[in-house]
Coordinates of C-alpha atoms in Angstrom, one line a residue:
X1 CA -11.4 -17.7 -8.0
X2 CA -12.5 -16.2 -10.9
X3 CA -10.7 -17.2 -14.2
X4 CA -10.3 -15.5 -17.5
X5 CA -11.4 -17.2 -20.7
X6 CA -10.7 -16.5 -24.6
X7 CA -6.8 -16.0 -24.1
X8 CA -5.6 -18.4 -26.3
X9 CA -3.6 -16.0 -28.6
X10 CA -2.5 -14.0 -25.9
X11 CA 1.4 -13.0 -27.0
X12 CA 2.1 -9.4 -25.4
X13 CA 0.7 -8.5 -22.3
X14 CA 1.3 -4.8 -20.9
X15 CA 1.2 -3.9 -17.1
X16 CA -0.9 -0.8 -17.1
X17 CA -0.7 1.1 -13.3
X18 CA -2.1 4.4 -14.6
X19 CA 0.9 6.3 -13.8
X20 CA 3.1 8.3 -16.2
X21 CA 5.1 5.8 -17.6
X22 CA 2.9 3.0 -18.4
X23 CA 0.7 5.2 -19.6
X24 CA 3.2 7.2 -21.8
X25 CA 4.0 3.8 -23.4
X26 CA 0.3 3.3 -24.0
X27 CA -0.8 6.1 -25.2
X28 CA 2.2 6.3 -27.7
X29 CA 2.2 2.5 -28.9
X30 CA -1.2 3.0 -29.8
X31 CA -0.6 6.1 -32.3
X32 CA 0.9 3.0 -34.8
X33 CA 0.9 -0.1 -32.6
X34 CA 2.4 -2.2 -36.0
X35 CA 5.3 0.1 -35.8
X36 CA 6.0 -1.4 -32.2
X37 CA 6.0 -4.4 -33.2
X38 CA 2.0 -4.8 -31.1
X39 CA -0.4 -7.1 -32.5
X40 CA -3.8 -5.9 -30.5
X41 CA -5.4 -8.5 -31.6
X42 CA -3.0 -10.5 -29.6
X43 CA -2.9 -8.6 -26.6
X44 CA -4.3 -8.4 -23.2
X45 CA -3.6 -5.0 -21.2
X46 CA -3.5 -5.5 -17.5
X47 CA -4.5 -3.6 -14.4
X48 CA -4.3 -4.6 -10.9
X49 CA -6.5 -3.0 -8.1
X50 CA -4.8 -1.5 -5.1
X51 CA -8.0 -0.2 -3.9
X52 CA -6.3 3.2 -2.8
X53 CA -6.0 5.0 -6.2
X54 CA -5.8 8.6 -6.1
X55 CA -9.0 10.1 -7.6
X56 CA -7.4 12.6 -10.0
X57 CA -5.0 9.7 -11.5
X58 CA -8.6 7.1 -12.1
X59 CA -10.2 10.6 -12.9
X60 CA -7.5 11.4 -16.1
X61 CA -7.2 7.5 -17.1
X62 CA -10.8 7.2 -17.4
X63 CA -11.3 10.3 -18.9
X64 CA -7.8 10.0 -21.8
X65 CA -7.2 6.9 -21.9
X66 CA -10.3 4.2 -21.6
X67 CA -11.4 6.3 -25.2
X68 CA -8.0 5.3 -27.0
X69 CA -8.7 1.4 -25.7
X70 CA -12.2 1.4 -26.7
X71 CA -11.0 3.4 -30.1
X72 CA -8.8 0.2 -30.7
X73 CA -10.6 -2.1 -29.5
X74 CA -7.7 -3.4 -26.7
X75 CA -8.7 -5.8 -24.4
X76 CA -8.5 -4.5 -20.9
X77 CA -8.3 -6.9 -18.2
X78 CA -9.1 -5.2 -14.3
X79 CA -7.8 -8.0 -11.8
X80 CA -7.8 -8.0 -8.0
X81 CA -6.9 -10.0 -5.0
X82 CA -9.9 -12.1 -3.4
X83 CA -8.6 -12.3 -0.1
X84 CA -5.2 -12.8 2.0
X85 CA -5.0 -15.8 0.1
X86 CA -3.9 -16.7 -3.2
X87 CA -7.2 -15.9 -5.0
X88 CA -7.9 -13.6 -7.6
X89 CA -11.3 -11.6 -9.4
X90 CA -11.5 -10.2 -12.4
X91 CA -13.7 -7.3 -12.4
X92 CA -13.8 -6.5 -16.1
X93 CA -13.0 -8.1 -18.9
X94 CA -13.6 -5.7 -21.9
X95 CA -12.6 -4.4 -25.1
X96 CA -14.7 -1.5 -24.4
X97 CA -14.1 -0.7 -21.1
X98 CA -16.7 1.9 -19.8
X99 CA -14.6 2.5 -16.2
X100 CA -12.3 2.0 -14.3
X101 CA -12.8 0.0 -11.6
X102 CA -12.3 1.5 -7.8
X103 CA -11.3 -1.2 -5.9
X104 CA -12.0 -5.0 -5.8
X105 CA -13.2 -7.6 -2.7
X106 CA -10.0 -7.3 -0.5
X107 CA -7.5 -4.1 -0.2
X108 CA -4.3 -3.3 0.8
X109 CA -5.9 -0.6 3.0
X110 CA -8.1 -3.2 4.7
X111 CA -4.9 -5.5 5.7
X112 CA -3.0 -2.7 7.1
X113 CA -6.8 -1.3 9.0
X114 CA -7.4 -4.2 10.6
X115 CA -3.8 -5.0 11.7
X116 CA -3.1 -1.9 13.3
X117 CA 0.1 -1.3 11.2
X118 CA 1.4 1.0 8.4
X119 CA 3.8 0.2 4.9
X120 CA 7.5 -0.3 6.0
X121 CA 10.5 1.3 4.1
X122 CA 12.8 -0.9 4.4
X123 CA 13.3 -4.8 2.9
X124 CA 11.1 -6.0 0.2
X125 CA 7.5 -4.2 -0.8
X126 CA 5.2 -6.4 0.1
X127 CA 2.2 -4.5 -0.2
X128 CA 3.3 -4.1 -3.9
X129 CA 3.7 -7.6 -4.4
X130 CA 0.5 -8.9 -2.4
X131 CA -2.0 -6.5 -5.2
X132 CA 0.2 -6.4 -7.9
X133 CA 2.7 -8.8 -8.7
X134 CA 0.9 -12.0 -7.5
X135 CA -2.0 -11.4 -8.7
X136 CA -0.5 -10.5 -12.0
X137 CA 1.6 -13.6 -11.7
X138 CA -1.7 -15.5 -11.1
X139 CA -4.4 -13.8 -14.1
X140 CA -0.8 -14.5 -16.9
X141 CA -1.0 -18.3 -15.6
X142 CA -4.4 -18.5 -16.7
X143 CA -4.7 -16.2 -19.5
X144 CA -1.3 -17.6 -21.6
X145 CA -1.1 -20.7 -20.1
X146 CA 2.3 -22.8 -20.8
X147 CA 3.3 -20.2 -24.4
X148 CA 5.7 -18.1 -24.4
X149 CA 4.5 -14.5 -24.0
X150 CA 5.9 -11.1 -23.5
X151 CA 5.3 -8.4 -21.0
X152 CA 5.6 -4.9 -20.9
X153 CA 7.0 -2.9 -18.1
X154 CA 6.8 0.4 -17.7
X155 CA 10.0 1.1 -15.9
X156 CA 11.4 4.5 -17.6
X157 CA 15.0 5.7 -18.9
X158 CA 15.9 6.9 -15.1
X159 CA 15.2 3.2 -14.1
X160 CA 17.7 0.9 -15.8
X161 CA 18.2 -1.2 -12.2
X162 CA 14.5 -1.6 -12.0
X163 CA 14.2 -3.8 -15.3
X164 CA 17.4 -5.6 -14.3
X165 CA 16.1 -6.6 -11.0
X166 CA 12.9 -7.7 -13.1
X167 CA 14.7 -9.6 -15.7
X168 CA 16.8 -11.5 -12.6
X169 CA 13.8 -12.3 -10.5
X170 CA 11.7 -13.5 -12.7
X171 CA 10.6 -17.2 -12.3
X172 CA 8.5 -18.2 -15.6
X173 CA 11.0 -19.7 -18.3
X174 CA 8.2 -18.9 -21.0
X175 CA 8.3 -14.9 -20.5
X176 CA 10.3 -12.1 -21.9
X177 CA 10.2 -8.8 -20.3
X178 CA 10.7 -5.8 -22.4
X179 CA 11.0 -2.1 -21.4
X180 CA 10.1 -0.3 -24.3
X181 CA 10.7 3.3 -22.3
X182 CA 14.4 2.3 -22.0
X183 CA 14.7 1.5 -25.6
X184 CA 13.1 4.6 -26.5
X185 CA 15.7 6.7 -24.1
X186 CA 12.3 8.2 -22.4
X187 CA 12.5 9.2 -18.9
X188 CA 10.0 10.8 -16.5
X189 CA 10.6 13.6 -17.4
X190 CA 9.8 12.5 -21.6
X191 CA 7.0 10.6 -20.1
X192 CA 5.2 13.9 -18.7
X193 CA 6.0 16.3 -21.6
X194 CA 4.6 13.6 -23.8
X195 CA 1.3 13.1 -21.8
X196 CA 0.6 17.2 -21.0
X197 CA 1.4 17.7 -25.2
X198 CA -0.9 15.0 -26.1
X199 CA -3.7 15.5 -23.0
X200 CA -3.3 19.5 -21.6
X201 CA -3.0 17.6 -18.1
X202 CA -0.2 17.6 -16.3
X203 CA -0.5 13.2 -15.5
X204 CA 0.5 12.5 -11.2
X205 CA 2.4 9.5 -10.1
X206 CA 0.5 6.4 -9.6
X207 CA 0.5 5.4 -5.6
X208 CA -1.4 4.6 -2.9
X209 CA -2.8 7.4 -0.4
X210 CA -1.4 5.6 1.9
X211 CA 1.9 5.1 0.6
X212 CA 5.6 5.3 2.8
X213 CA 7.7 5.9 -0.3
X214 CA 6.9 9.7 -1.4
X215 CA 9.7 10.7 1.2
X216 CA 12.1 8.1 -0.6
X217 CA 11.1 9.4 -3.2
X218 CA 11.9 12.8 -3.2
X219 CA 8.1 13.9 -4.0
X220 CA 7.1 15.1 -0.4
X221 CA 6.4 18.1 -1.0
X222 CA 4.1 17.1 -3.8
X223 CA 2.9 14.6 -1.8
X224 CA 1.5 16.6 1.1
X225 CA -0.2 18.6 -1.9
X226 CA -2.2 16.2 -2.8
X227 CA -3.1 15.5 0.2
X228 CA -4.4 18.6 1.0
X229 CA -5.9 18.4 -2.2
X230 CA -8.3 15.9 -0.7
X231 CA -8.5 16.5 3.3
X232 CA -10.9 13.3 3.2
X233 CA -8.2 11.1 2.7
X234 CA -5.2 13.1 4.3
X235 CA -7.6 12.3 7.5
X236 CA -8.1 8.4 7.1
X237 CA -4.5 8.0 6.5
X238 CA -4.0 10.3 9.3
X239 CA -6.1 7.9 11.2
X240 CA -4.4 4.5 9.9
X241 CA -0.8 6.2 10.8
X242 CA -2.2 7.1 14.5
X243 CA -3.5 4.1 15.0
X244 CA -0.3 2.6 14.4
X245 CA 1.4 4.5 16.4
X246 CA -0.6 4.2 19.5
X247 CA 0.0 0.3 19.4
X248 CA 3.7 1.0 18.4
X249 CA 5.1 4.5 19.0
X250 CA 8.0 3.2 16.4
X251 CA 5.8 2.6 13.5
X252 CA 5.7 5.7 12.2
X253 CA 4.5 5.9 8.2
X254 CA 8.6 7.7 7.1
X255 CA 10.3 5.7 9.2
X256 CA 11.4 8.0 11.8
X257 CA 8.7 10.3 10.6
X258 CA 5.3 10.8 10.5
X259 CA 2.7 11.8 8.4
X260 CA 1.1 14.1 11.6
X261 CA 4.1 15.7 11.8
X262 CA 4.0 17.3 8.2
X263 CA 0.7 19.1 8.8
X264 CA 1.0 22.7 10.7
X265 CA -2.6 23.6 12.9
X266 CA -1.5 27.2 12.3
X267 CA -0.8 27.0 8.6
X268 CA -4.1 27.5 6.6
X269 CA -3.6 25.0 4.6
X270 CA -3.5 22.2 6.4
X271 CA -6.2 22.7 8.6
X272 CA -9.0 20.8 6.1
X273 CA -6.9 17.8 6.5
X274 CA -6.5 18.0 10.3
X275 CA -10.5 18.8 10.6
X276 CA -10.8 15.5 9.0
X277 CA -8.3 14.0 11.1
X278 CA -10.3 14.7 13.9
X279 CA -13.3 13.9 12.3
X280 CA -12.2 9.9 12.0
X281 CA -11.3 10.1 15.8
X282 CA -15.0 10.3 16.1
X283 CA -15.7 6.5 15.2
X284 CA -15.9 3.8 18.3
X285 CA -12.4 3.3 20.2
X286 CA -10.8 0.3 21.5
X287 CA -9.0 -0.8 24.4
X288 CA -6.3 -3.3 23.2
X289 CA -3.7 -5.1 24.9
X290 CA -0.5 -5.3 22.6
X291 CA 2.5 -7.9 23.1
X292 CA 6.1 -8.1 21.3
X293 CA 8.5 -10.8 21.4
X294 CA 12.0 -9.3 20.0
X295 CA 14.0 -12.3 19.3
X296 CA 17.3 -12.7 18.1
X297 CA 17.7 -14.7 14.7
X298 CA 17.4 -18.0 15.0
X299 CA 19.7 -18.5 11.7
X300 CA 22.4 -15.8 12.9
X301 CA 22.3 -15.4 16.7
X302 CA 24.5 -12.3 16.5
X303 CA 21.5 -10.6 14.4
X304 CA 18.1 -9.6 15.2
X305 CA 15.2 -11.9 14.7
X306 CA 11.7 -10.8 13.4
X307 CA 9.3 -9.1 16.0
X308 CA 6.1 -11.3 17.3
X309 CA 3.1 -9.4 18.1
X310 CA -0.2 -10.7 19.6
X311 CA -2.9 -8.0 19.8
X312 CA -6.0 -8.2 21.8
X313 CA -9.4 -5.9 21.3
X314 CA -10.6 -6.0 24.9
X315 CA -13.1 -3.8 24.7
X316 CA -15.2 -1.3 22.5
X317 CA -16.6 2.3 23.2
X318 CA -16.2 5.9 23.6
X319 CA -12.5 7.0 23.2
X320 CA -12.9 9.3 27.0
X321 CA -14.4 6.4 28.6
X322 CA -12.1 3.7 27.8
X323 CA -8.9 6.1 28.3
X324 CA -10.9 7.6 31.7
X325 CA -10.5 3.4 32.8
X326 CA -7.2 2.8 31.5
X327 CA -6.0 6.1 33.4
X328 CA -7.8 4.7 36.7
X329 CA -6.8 0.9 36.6
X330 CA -3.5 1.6 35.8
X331 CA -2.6 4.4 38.6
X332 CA -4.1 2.3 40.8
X333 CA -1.3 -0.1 40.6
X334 CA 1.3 2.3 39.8
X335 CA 1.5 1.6 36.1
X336 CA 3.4 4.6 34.0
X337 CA 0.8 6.1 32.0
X338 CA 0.9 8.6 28.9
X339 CA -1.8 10.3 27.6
X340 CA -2.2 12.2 24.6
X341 CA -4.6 15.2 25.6
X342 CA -4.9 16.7 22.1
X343 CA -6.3 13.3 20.1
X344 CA -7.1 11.0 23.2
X345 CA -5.0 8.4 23.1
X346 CA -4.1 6.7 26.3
X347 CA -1.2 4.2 26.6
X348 CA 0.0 2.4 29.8
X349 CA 3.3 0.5 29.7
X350 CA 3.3 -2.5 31.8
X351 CA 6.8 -3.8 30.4
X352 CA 9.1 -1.8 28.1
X353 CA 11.4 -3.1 25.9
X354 CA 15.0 -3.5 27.0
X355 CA 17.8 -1.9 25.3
X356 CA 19.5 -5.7 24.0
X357 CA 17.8 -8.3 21.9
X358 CA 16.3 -10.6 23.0
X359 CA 13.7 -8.8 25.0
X360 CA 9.8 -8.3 24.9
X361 CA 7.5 -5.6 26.1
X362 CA 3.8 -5.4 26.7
X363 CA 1.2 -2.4 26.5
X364 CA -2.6 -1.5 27.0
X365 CA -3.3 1.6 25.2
X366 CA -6.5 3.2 23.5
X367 CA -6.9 3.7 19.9
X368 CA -9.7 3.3 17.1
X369 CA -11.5 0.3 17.3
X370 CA -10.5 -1.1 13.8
X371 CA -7.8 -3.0 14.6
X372 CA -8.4 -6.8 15.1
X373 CA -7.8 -9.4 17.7
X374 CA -4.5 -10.8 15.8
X375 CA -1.2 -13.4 17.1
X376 CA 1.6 -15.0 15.2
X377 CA 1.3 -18.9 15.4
X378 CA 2.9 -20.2 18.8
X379 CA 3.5 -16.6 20.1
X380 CA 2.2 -18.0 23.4
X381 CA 5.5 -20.4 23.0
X382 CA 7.8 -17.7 22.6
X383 CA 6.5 -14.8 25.1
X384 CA 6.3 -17.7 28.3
X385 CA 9.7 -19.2 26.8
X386 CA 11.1 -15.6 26.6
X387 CA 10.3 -14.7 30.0
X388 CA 11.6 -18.3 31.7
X389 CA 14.7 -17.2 30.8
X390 CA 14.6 -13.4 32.2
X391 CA 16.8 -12.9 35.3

């Protein structure tokens, strides 16, 4: 773990994501930081990695922003998550930052890669709290210690809930949040007049390419923009969201929605990003074998428990051969089987899922090869428990 040093007089420390509103806040406190009550001497300005930046919002923040904190002489503090575990880096420690950093040793892309899955709407946000608020939680701990301190959030005019949800979950006795954008009656739409007067840009939200929420959002339409804006990465996430389909046809990156829906083969312009699309299809393939246990709850019988899943990687190769197998073995013994003829997927359902809880279902299907062999503790427990007590 790496740990951060010369902190002792750390009193105000200000959660910078690079969107609009932190960065309104930044940008204007710094114009007469004593006016806002901001000793920089005194303050540590923090950014966690996510990995999954969008270029053009690093591109402005490097370009407007890194000047003003080297101007000032702010210390800027770039953090990230070591691993799944509770471990952070810092990646630069600087009151002259030259950059921003990219990404750090472990992403939120990688987790959801390797697993096969995609961000979920509903319940908590986890992904936001695995890169960002622990590891935020964990570089405060070391850099204030046991003092009281403040923190800066940059939750805007529009998002009153937000910093009461904040002030109500917060855990540390010693820290004060404060939500200078509300005091200042600035929403997002202040924030981005303020930002395009002072910068000619017209400043993007802050997000992951990969993110579910545009569509909660209400910036889907913007959100398809920028992906076809940048066909490279409309095609990995394209890829990610496929891949989680094929190993569950529910998990879909909008919920009942997907991202490959969105994009038209006749329209012009979204041909770049399907080209890419295809493109990532290219890499190696997989042959997995996926299982589910659907449980009901063990607190609230009448409710629905949390899935189990055990994935297998069975084998490795060329996405024709291993569906051209799949397809063989599994008419052979009369297995349904669904192909997808314009990507290549092949899936073969050897038990579906029934229409009550508890049930369980279990697939072989082809997909790209990125996914990893992956099972819940005691899943064996449950699927042969789960099936003693079928009919």
């Amino acid at each position: 773990m790496s740990t951060v040093t010369g902190y002792e007089d750390v009193e105000l420390v200000i959660n910078w994501g690079l969107g609009v509103d932190s960065t309104a806040y930044l940008v204007r406190m710094l114009e007469d930081p004593v006016a806002h009550g901001v000793d920089l001497d005194r303050t540590m300005v923090m950014h966690q990695l996510t990995g999954d930046e969008w270029p053009t919002t690093r591109e402005h923040a490097n370009r407007f922003v890194l000047p003003l904190l080297r101007e000032h002489s702010v210390r800027l503090v770039q953090v990230a998550r070591s691993s799944r575990s509770l471990d952070i880096t810092v990646m630069d420690d600087s009151r002259r930052p030259d950059q921003l950093i990219e990404r750090g040793p472990w992403t939120l892309w990688e987790e959801y890669e390797s697993n096969g899955t995609v961000p979920q709407q509903g319940g908590i946000r986890l992904c936001s709290l695995h890169a960002k608020g622990e590891v935020g939680d964990m570089l405060i701990a070391q850099a204030v210690g046991n003092r009281p301190f403040r923190q800066v959030m940059g939750f805007n005019a529009d998002e009153v809930g937000r910093s009461l949800t904040d002030e109500v979950a917060s855990k540390n006795p010693l820290r004060q949040g404060v939500y200078p954008l509300i005091d200042w009656g600035w929403g997002r739409e202040q924030c981005e007049e303020f930002l395009h007067e002072r910068f000619g840009v017209h400043w993007e939200k802050s997000y992951c390419t990969f993110c579910c929420f545009p569509v909660s959002m209400g910036a889907m339409a913007d959100h398809l923009d920028r992906m076809r804006a940048h066909p490279e990465i409309a095609g990995r996430v394209l890829r990610l969201e496929y891949t989680s389909v094929s190993l569950n046809p529910k998990a879909q990156l909008y919920g009942r929605h997907s991202l490959l829906e969105k994009f038209d083969p006749h329209r012009p312009a979204d041909r770049p990003a399907l080209a890419a699309f295809e493109a990532e299809l290219t890499c190696p393939w997989a042959l997995y074998r996926v299982r589910r246990v659907l449980p009901l709850s063990k607190a609230d019988p009448t409710k629905r428990g949390r899935a189990l899943r055990s994935v297998e990687r069975i084998d490795v190769g060329r996405a024709a051969a291993l569906g051209q197998r799949l397809r063989t073995v599994s008419e052979r013994y009369g297995v349904p089987v669904e192909v997808d003829a314009r990507y290549g997927r092949v899936r073969s359902w050897m038990r579906h899922r029934g229409p009550e809880w508890p049930t369980s279902e279990e697939l072989m299907v082809t997909a790209p090869y990125q996914v990893k062999s992956k099972q819940v503790p005691h899943f064996e427990k449950a699927w042969d428990a789960h099936h003693r007590q079928e009919p």
